[in-house]
Amino acid sequence: MAVPKRRTSRANTRHRRAQWKATAPTLTPCPCPRRETVVPHRACPHCGLYQGRQILDVP
């Protein structure tokens, strides 16, 4: 198993970690008339629709 000879410097560590970026989740409009944005492949929490079918009972 390979073992590093030297400790990675703080600058190199931070330079490497700076490339990790958080991305905003992809949102798609719900097919209901309100056009709420929802995460893909999930039922709409506002109306309970999934692919045009009523899945959840939302009051």
Coordinates of N, CA, C and O in Angstrom, one line a residue:
M1 N 0.8 -1.2 0.0 CA 0.0 0.0 0.0 C 0.9 1.2 0.0 O 1.8 1.3 0.8
A2 N 0.6 2.2 -0.9 CA 1.4 3.4 -1.0 C 1.1 4.3 0.2 O 0.0 4.5 0.6
V3 N 2.2 4.9 0.7 CA 2.1 5.8 1.9 C 2.9 7.1 1.5 O 4.0 7.0 1.0
P4 N 2.3 8.2 1.6 CA 3.0 9.5 1.3 C 4.2 9.7 2.1 O 4.2 9.4 3.3
K5 N 5.3 10.2 1.5 CA 6.6 10.4 2.3 C 6.4 11.7 3.1 O 7.0 11.8 4.1
R6 N 5.7 12.7 2.5 CA 5.6 14.0 3.2 C 4.1 14.3 3.4 O 3.2 13.9 2.7
R7 N 3.9 15.1 4.4 CA 2.5 15.6 4.7 C 2.2 16.6 3.6 O 3.0 17.5 3.3
T8 N 0.9 16.6 3.2 CA 0.4 17.5 2.2 C 0.3 18.9 2.9 O -0.3 19.0 3.9
S9 N 0.8 19.9 2.2 CA 0.8 21.2 2.8 C -0.7 21.8 2.9 O -1.6 21.3 2.1
R10 N -0.9 22.7 3.7 CA -2.2 23.3 3.9 C -2.7 24.0 2.6 O -3.8 23.9 2.2
A11 N -1.7 24.6 1.9 CA -2.1 25.3 0.6 C -2.5 24.3 -0.4 O -3.5 24.5 -1.1
N12 N -1.8 23.2 -0.5 CA -2.2 22.1 -1.5 C -3.5 21.5 -1.1 O -4.3 21.2 -2.0
T13 N -3.7 21.3 0.1 CA -5.0 20.7 0.6 C -6.2 21.6 0.2 O -7.2 21.2 -0.3
R14 N -6.0 22.9 0.6 CA -7.1 23.8 0.3 C -7.3 24.0 -1.2 O -8.4 24.2 -1.7
H15 N -6.2 24.0 -2.0 CA -6.3 24.2 -3.4 C -7.1 23.0 -4.0 O -7.9 23.2 -4.9
R16 N -6.9 21.8 -3.5 CA -7.6 20.6 -4.0 C -9.1 20.7 -3.6 O -10.0 20.4 -4.4
R17 N -9.3 21.1 -2.3 CA -10.7 21.1 -1.8 C -11.5 22.2 -2.4 O -12.7 22.2 -2.4
A18 N -10.8 23.3 -3.0 CA -11.5 24.4 -3.6 C -12.3 24.0 -4.9 O -13.2 24.7 -5.3
Q19 N -11.9 22.8 -5.4 CA -12.5 22.4 -6.7 C -13.9 21.7 -6.4 O -14.7 21.6 -7.3
W20 N -14.2 21.4 -5.2 CA -15.5 20.8 -4.8 C -16.5 21.9 -4.7 O -16.3 22.8 -3.9
K21 N -17.5 21.8 -5.5 CA -18.5 22.9 -5.5 C -19.9 22.3 -5.3 O -20.2 21.2 -5.9
A22 N -20.7 22.9 -4.5 CA -22.0 22.4 -4.3 C -22.9 23.0 -5.5 O -22.7 24.1 -5.9
T23 N -23.8 22.1 -6.0 CA -24.6 22.6 -7.1 C -26.1 22.6 -6.6 O -26.5 21.8 -5.7
A24 N -26.8 23.5 -7.1 CA -28.2 23.7 -6.7 C -29.0 22.5 -7.3 O -28.7 22.0 -8.4
P25 N -30.0 21.9 -6.6 CA -30.7 20.8 -7.2 C -31.5 21.2 -8.4 O -32.0 22.3 -8.5
T26 N -31.6 20.3 -9.3 CA -32.4 20.5 -10.5 C -33.9 20.5 -10.2 O -34.4 19.6 -9.5
L27 N -34.6 21.5 -10.7 CA -36.0 21.6 -10.4 C -36.8 21.6 -11.7 O -36.4 22.2 -12.7
T28 N -37.9 20.9 -11.7 CA -38.8 20.9 -12.9 C -40.2 21.4 -12.5 O -40.6 21.2 -11.3
P29 N -41.0 22.0 -13.4 CA -42.3 22.5 -13.0 C -43.3 21.3 -12.9 O -43.2 20.3 -13.6
C30 N -44.1 21.4 -11.9 CA -45.2 20.4 -11.7 C -46.3 20.5 -12.8 O -46.5 21.6 -13.2
P31 N -46.9 19.4 -13.2 CA -47.9 19.6 -14.2 C -49.2 20.2 -13.8 O -50.1 20.5 -14.6
C32 N -49.4 20.5 -12.5 CA -50.6 21.1 -12.0 C -50.7 22.5 -12.4 O -49.7 23.1 -12.8
P33 N -51.8 23.2 -12.3 CA -52.0 24.6 -12.7 C -51.1 25.6 -12.0 O -50.8 26.6 -12.5
R34 N -50.7 25.2 -10.7 CA -49.9 26.1 -9.9 C -48.5 26.2 -10.5 O -47.7 27.2 -10.2
R35 N -48.0 25.2 -11.2 CA -46.7 25.1 -11.8 C -45.6 25.3 -10.7 O -44.6 25.9 -10.9
E36 N -45.8 24.6 -9.5 CA -44.7 24.6 -8.5 C -43.5 23.8 -9.0 O -43.7 22.9 -9.8
T37 N -42.3 24.2 -8.6 CA -41.1 23.5 -9.0 C -40.9 22.4 -8.0 O -41.0 22.6 -6.8
V38 N -40.6 21.2 -8.5 CA -40.3 20.0 -7.7 C -39.0 19.3 -8.2 O -38.6 19.5 -9.3
V39 N -38.4 18.5 -7.3 CA -37.3 17.7 -7.7 C -37.7 16.6 -8.6 O -38.8 16.0 -8.4
P40 N -37.0 16.3 -9.7 CA -37.4 15.3 -10.6 C -37.5 13.9 -9.9 O -36.8 13.6 -9.0
H41 N -38.5 13.1 -10.4 CA -38.7 11.7 -9.9 C -39.2 11.7 -8.5 O -39.0 10.8 -7.8
R42 N -39.9 12.8 -8.1 CA -40.5 12.8 -6.8 C -41.9 13.3 -6.9 O -42.2 14.1 -7.9
A43 N -42.8 12.9 -6.0 CA -44.2 13.5 -6.1 C -44.2 14.9 -5.6 O -43.4 15.3 -4.7
C44 N -45.1 15.7 -6.2 CA -45.2 17.1 -5.8 C -45.7 17.2 -4.4 O -46.8 16.7 -4.1
P45 N -45.0 17.9 -3.4 CA -45.5 18.0 -2.1 C -46.7 18.9 -2.0 O -47.5 18.9 -1.0
H46 N -47.0 19.8 -3.0 CA -48.1 20.7 -2.9 C -49.4 20.1 -3.4 O -50.4 20.4 -2.8
C47 N -49.4 19.3 -4.4 CA -50.6 18.8 -5.0 C -50.7 17.3 -4.9 O -51.7 16.7 -5.1
G48 N -49.5 16.6 -4.8 CA -49.5 15.1 -4.7 C -49.5 14.4 -6.0 O -49.7 13.2 -6.1
L49 N -49.2 15.1 -7.1 CA -49.1 14.5 -8.4 C -47.7 14.0 -8.7 O -46.7 14.5 -8.3
Y50 N -47.7 12.8 -9.4 CA -46.4 12.3 -9.9 C -46.7 11.7 -11.3 O -47.6 10.8 -11.5
Q51 N -46.1 12.3 -12.3 CA -46.3 11.9 -13.7 C -47.8 12.0 -14.1 O -48.3 11.1 -14.8
G52 N -48.4 13.0 -13.7 CA -49.8 13.3 -14.0 C -50.8 12.5 -13.2 O -52.0 12.6 -13.5
R53 N -50.4 11.6 -12.3 CA -51.3 10.8 -11.5 C -51.3 11.3 -10.1 O -50.3 11.7 -9.5
Q54 N -52.4 11.2 -9.4 CA -52.5 11.5 -8.0 C -52.0 10.4 -7.2 O -52.5 9.3 -7.1
I55 N -50.8 10.7 -6.5 CA -50.1 9.7 -5.7 C -50.4 9.9 -4.2 O -50.6 9.0 -3.4
L56 N -50.2 11.2 -3.7 CA -50.4 11.6 -2.3 C -51.7 12.2 -2.1 O -52.2 13.0 -2.9
D57 N -52.3 12.0 -0.9 CA -53.4 12.7 -0.5 C -53.0 13.9 0.3 O -52.6 13.9 1.4
V58 N -53.1 15.1 -0.4 CA -52.7 16.4 0.2 C -53.9 17.2 0.5 O -54.7 17.4 -0.3
P59 N -54.1 17.6 1.8 CA -55.3 18.4 2.1 C -55.3 19.8 1.5 O -54.3 20.3 1.2

